[in-house]
Short mmCIF file of C-alpha atoms and ligand atoms in Angstrom, two decimals:
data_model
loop_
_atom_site.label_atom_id
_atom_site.label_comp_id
_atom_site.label_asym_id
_atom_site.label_seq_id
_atom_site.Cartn_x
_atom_site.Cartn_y
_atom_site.Cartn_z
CA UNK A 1363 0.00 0.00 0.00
CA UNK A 1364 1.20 3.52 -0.83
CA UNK A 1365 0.71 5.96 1.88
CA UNK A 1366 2.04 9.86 3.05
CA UNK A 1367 2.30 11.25 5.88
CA UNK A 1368 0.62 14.91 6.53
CA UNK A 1369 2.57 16.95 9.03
CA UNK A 1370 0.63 19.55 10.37
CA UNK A 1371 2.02 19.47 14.32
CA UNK A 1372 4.03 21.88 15.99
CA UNK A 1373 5.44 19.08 18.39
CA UNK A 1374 9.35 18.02 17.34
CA UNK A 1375 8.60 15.10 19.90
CA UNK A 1376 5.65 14.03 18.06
CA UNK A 1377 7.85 14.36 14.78
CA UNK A 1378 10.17 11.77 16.61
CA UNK A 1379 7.32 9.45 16.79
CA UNK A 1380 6.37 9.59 13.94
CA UNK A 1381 9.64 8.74 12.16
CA UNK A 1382 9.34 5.63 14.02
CA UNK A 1383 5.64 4.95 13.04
CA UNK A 1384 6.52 5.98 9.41
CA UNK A 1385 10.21 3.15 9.46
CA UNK A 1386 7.83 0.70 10.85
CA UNK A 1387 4.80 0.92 8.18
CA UNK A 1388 7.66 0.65 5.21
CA UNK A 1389 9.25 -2.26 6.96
CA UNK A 1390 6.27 -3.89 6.73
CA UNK A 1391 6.52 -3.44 2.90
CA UNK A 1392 4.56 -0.42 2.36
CA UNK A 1393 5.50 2.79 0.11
CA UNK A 1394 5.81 6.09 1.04
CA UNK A 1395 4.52 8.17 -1.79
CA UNK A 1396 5.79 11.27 -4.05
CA UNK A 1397 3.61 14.13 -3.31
CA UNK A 1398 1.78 13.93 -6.22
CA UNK A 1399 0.92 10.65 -5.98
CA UNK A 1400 -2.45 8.99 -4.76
CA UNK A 1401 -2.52 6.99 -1.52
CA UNK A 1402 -4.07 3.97 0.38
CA UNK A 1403 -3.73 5.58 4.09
CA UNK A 1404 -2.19 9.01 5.23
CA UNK A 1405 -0.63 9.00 8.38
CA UNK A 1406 -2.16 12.62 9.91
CA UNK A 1407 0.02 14.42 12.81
CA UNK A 1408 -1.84 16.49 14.79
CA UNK A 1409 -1.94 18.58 17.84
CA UNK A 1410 -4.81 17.22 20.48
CA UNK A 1411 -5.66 20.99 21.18
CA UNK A 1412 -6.08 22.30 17.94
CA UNK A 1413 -6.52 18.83 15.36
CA UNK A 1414 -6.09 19.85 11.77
CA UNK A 1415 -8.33 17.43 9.35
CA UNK A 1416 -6.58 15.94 6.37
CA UNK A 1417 -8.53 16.85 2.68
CA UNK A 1418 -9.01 13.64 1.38
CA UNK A 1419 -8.34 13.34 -2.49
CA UNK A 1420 -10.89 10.43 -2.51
CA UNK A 1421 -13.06 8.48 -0.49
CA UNK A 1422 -11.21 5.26 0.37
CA UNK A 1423 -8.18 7.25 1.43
CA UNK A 1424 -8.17 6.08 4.98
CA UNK A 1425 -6.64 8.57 7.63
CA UNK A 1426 -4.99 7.52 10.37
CA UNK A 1427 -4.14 10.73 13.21
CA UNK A 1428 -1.90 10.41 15.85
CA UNK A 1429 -1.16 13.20 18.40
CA UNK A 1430 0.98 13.69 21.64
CA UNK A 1431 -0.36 14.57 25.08
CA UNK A 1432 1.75 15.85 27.91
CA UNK A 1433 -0.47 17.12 30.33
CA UNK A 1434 -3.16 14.74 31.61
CA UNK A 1435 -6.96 15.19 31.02
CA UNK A 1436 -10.19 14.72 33.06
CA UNK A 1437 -11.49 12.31 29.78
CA UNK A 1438 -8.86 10.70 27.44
CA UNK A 1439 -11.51 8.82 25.63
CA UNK A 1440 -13.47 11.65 25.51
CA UNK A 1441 -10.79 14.07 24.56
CA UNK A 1442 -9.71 11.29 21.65
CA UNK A 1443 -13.08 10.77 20.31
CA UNK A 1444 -13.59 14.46 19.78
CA UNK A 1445 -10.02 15.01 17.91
CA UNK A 1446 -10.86 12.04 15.81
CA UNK A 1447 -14.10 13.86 14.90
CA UNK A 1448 -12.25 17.10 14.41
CA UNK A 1449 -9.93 15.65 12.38
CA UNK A 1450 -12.00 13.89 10.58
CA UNK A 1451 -9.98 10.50 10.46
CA UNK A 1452 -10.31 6.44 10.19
CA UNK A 1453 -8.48 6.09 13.54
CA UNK A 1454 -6.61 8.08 16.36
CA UNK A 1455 -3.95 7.29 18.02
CA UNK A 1456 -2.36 8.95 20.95
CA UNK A 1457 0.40 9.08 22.63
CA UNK A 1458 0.53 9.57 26.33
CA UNK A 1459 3.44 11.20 28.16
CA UNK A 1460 1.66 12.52 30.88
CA UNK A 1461 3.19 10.22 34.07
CA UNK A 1462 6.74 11.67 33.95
CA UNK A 1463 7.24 8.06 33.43
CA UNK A 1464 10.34 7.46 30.37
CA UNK A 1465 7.92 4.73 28.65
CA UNK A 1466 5.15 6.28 26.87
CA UNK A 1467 2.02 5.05 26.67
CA UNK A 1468 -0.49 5.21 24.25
CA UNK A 1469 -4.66 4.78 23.06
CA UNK A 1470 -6.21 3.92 19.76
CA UNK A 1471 -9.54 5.12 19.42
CA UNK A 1472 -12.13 4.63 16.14
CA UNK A 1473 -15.43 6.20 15.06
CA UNK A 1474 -17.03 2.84 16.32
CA UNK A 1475 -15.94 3.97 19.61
CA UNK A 1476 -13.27 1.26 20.08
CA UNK A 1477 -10.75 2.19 22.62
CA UNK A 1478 -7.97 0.53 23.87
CA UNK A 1479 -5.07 1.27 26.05
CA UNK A 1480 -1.50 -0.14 25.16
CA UNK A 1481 1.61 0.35 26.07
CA UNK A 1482 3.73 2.55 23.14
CA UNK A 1483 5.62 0.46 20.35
CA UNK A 1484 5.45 1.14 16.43
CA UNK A 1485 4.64 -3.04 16.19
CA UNK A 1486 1.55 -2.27 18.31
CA UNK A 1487 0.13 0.46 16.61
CA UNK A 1488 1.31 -0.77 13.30
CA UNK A 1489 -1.27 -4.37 14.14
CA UNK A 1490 -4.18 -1.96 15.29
CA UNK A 1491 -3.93 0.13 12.46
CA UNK A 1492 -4.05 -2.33 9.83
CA UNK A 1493 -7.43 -3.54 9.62
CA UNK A 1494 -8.40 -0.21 9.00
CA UNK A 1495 -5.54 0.59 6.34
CA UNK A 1496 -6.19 -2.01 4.65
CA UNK A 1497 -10.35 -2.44 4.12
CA UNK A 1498 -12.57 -1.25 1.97
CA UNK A 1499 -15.35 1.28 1.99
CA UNK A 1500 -18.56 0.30 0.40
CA UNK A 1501 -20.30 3.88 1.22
CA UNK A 1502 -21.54 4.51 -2.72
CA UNK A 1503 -25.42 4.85 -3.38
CA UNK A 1504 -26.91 4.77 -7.02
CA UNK A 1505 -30.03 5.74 -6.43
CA UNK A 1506 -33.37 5.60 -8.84
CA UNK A 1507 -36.76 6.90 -8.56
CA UNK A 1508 -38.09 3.60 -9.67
CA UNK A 1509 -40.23 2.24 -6.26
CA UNK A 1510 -43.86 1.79 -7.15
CA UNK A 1511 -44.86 3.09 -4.02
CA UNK A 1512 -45.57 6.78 -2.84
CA UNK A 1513 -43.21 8.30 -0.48
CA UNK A 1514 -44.32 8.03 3.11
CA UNK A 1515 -46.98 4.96 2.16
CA UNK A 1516 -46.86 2.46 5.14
CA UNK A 1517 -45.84 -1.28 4.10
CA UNK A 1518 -45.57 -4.07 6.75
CA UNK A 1519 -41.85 -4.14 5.81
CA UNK A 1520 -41.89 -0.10 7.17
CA UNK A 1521 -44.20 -0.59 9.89
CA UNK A 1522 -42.39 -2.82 11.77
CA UNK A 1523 -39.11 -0.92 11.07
CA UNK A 1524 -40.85 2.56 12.59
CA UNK A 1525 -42.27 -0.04 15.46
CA UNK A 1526 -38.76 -1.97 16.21
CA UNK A 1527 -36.80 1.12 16.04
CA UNK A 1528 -38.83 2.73 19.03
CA UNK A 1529 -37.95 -0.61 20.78
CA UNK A 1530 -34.20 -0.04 20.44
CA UNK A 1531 -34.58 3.25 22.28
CA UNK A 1532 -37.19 1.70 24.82
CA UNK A 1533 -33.92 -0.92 25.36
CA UNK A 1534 -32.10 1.74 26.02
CA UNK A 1535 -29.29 1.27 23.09
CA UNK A 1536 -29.59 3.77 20.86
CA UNK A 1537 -27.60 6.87 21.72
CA UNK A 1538 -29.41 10.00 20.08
CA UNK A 1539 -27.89 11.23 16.86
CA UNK A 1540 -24.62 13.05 17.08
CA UNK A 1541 -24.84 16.46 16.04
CA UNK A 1542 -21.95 17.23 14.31
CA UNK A 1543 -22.31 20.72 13.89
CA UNK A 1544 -21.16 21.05 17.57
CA UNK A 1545 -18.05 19.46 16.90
CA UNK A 1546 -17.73 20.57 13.25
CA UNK A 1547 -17.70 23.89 11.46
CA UNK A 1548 -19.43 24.54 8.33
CA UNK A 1549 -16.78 23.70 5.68
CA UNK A 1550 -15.72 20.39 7.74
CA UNK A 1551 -19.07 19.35 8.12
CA UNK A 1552 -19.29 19.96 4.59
CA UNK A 1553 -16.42 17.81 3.53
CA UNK A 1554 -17.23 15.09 5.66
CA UNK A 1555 -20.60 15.21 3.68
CA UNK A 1556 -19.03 15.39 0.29
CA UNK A 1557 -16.95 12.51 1.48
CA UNK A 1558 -19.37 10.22 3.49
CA UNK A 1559 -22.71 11.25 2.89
CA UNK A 1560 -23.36 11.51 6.49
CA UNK A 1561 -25.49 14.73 7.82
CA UNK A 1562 -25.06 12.84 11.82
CA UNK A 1563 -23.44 10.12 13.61
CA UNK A 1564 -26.23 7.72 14.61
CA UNK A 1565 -25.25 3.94 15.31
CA UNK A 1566 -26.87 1.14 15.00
CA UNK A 1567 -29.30 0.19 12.58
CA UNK A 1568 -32.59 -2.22 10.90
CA UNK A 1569 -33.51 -4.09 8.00
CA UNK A 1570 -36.39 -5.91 6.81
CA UNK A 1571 -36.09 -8.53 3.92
CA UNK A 1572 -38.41 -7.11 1.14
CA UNK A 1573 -41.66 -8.85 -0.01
CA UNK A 1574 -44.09 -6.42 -1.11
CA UNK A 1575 -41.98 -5.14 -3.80
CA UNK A 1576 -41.08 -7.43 -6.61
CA UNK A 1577 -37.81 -6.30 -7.56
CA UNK A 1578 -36.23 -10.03 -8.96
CA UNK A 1579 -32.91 -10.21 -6.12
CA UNK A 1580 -31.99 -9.97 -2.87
CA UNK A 1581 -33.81 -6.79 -1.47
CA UNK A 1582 -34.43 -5.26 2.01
CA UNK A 1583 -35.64 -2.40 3.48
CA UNK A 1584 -33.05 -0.45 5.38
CA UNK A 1585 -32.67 2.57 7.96
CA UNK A 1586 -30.86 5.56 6.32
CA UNK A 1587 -27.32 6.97 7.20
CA UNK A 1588 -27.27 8.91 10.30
CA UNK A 1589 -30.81 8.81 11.68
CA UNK A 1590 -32.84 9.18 14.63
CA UNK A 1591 -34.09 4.94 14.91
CA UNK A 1592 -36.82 6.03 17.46
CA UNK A 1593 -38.28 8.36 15.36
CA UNK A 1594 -38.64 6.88 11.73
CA UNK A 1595 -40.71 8.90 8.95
CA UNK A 1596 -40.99 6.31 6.40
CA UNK A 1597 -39.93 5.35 3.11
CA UNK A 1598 -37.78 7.99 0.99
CA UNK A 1599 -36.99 10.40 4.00
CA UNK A 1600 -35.27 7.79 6.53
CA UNK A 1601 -36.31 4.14 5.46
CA UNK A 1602 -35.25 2.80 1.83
CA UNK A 1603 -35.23 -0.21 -0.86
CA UNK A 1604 -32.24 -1.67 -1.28
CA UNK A 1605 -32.35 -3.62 -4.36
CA UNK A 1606 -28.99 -4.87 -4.89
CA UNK A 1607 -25.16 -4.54 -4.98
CA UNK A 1608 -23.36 -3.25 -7.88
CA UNK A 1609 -19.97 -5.47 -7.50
CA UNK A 1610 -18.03 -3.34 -10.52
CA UNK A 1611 -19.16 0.15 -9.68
CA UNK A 1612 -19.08 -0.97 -5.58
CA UNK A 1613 -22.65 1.07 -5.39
CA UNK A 1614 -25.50 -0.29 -3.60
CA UNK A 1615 -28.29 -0.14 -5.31
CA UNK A 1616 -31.46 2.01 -3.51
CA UNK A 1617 -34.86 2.60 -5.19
CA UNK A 1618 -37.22 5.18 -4.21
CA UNK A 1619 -40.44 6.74 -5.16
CA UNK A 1620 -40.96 9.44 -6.93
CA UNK A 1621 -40.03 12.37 -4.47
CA UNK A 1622 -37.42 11.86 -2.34
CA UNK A 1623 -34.47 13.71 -0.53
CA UNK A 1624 -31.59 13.52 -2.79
CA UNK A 1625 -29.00 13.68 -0.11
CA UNK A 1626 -30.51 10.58 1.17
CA UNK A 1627 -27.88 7.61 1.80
CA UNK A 1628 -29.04 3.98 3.42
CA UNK A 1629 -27.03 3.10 6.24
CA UNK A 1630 -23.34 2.21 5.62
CA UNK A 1631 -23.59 -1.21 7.23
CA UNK A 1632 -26.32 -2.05 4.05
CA UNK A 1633 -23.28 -3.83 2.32
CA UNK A 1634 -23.41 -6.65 5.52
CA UNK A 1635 -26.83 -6.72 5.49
CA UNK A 1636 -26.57 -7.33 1.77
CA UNK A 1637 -24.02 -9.89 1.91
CA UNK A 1638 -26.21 -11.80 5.28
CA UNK A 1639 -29.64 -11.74 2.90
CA UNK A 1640 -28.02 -13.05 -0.30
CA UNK A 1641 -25.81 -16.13 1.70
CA UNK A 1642 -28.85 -17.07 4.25
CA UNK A 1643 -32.12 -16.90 1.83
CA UNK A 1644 -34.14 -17.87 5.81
CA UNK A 1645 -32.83 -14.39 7.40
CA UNK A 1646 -35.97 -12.59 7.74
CA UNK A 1647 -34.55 -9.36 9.74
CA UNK A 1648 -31.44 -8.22 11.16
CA UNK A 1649 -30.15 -5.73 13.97
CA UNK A 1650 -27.43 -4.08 14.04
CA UNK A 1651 -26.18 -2.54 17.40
CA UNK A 1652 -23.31 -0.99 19.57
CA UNK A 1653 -24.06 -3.14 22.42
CA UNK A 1654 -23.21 -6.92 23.26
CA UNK A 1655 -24.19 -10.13 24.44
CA UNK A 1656 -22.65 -12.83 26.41
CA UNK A 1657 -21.30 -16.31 24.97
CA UNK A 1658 -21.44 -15.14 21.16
CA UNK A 1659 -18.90 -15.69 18.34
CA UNK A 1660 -16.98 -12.61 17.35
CA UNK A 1661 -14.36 -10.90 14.82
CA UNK A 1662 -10.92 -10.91 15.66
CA UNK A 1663 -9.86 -7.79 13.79
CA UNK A 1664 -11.37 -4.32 13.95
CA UNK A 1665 -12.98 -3.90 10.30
CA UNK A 1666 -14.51 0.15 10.42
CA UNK A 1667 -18.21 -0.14 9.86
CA UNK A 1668 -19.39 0.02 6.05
CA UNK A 1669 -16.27 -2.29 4.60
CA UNK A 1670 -16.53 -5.07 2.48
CA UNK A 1671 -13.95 -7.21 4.89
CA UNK A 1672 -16.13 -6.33 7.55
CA UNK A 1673 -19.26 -7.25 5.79
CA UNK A 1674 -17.26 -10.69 5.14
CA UNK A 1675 -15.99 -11.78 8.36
CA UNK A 1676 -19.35 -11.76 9.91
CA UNK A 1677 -20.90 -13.81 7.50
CA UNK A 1678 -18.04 -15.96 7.60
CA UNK A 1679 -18.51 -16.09 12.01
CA UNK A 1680 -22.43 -16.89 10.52
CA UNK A 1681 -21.37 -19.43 8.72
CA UNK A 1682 -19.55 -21.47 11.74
CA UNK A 1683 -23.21 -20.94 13.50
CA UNK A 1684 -25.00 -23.84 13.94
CA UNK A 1685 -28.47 -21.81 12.90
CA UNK A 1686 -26.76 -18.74 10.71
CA UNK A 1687 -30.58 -16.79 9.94
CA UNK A 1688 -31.24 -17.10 13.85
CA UNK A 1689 -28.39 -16.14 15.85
CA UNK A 1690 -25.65 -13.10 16.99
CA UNK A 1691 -22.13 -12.41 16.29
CA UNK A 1692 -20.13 -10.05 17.47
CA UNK A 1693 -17.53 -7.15 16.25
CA UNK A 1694 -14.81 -6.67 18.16
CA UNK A 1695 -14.88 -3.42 20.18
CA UNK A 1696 -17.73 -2.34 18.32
CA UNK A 1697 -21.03 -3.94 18.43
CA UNK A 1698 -23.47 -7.16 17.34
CA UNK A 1699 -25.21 -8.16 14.42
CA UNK A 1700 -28.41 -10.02 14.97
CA UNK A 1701 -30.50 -12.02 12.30
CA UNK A 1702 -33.43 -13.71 12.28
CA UNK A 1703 -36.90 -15.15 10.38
CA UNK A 1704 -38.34 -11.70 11.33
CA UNK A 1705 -38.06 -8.78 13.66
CA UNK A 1706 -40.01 -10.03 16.13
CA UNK A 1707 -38.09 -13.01 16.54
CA UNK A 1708 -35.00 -10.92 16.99
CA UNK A 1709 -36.42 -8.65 19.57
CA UNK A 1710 -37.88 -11.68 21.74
CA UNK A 1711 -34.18 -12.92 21.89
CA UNK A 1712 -32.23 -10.48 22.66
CA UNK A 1713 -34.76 -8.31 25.72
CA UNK A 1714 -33.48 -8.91 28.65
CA UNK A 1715 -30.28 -10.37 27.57
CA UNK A 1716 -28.04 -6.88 25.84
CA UNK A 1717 -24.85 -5.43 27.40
CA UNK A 1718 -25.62 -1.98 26.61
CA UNK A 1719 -21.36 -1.41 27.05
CA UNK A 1720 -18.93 -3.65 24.45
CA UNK A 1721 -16.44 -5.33 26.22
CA UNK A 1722 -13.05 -3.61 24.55
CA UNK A 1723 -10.48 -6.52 24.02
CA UNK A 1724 -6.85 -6.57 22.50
ZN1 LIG B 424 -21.74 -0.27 14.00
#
């Protein structure tokens, strides 16, 4: 993989790390580019007090920050999480210096909330960070106004989504939609929408395996990107079709009706959801949710949400389940994906039994 780094810190120290971090990614066989080249991954220095985001040439050019902190804080999760935001990157790292002590320490932290505390060495942050470096984003939508049906017309499929997504908040795991206008200013909100589509940070998310519509493949109905689950309008303003995957183009495929919003996106987990319908033709439903559950199967690497390799290692932990269209797996220091003949199914199973914290693991 080719990658850069961006230099944009004041810190000579964090310069010094980062000539370590930068000997240890080409060891591993990677290329750092010409300036005018395009890259896989950027490796974005940054100061925690004032982060500086990275313009992205393209979409799948992942940024990874990483940033030096001397004095302690009240929060370091909560002082990484909002520098990630600010900075608008894949993954955060930072490193700690804040004991005196003459081994630094250091904490990885990613939009899916995963953190993890490690002691500092390049080989460490080089094994967290590669999942992420090396994935791919499935985040394209082609939509088309083909969906016989008028915009806000209640379905079974939609009902029950608009029902079930009210349950999630009754169970007390859906945080409320980030606003990231308080984090963000205009023209970085803005690039973060030209990038991602995304108008809020919302996890967790619904589908419903499509039978009113006859659109001749695998098709679902979906919760869009970024909204409030316990307050769903209806179809073409926060629930959509998905009718397919686009393999060459990497689009997923989204009919509406009519009139819709056109900065409308469906979820960027639609890709697993896609990839769970197609393999397991009994899945009925499946929920998606930052929480966990005890004594379940789960990832071993740290896929961001909306990549194909993501999408594939939890059908492939399905797969090693003895019933794949009724069951849970987990994502490492992220969340669980839950399928099932329907919704209802899935809701009786999981009441009563969620973790509404995800165990973070090494
Ligand atoms: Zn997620």
């Amino acid at each position: 993989m080719k990658f850069k780094v961006n230099n944009v810190s004041r810190s000579p120290e964090l310069n010094r790390f980062a000539g370590e971090l930068t000997d240890k990614i080409r060891s591993n066989g990677n290329i750092l580019a010409g300036s005018d080249e395009s890259t896989d991954f950027v490796l974005n220095l940054i100061d925690m007090d004032s982060p500086k985001a990275y313009r992205r040439k393209r979409q799948e050019e992942m940024v990874i920050s990483v940033a030096l902190l001397r004095e302690p804080v009240p929060d370091l999760k909560s002082a990484c999480y909002a520098a990630l935001v600010k900075s608008i990157s894949n993954m955060l790292f930072c490193i700690t210096m804040t004991d005196g002590s003459a081994y630094p320490g250091a904490c990885s932290i990613t939009p899916e909330v995963g953190f993890i505390l490690f002691d500092y060495e390049p080989d460490t942050i080089y094994k967290y960070m590669y999942p992420v470096i090396s994935s791919h984003f499935v985040l394209r939508n082609r939509l088309s106004d083909d969906l016989s049906l008028r915009e806000n017309e209640i379905i079974p499929e939609v009902q029950d989504l608009i029902i079930f997504g009210k349950e999630l908040h009754k169970l007390g795991v859906l945080p409320a939609p980030f606003p990231l206008t308080e984090f963000l200013d205009k023209d970085l909100t803005d690039q973060l929408y030209r990038l991602y589509q995304i108008k809020g940070l919302s996890y967790g998310n619904l589908s419903i395996r499509n039978v009113t519509c006859k659109t001749g493949g695998t098709s679902y109905w979906m919760t869009a990107r970024g909204v409030d689950k316990s307050n769903l309008k209806g179809i073409g303003k926060d629930i959509l079709l998905v009718k397919g995957y686009d393999r060459e183009s990497g689009e997923m495929l989204v009919s509406l009706p009519a009139s819709y919003d056109p900065r409308i996106r469906v979820s960027v987990d639609a890709i697993e959801h896609y990839l769970i319908y197609r393999e397991f033709p009994e899945t009925g439903a499946i929920v998606h949710l930052h929480a966990w559950m005890d004594d379940i199967l789960y990832t071993t690497q740290s896929y961001p949400c909306g990549t194909s390799e993501l999408a594939e290692n939890v059908v492939g932990l399905l797969k090693k389940s003895p019933a794949p269209a009724s069951t849970q797996v987990g994502l490492k220091n992220h969340g669980i994906t839950i399928t099932g003949p329907d919704i209802r199914d899935i809701f009786q199973r999981i009441t009563g039994r969620l973790r509404t914290s995800v165990p973070m693991m090494i």
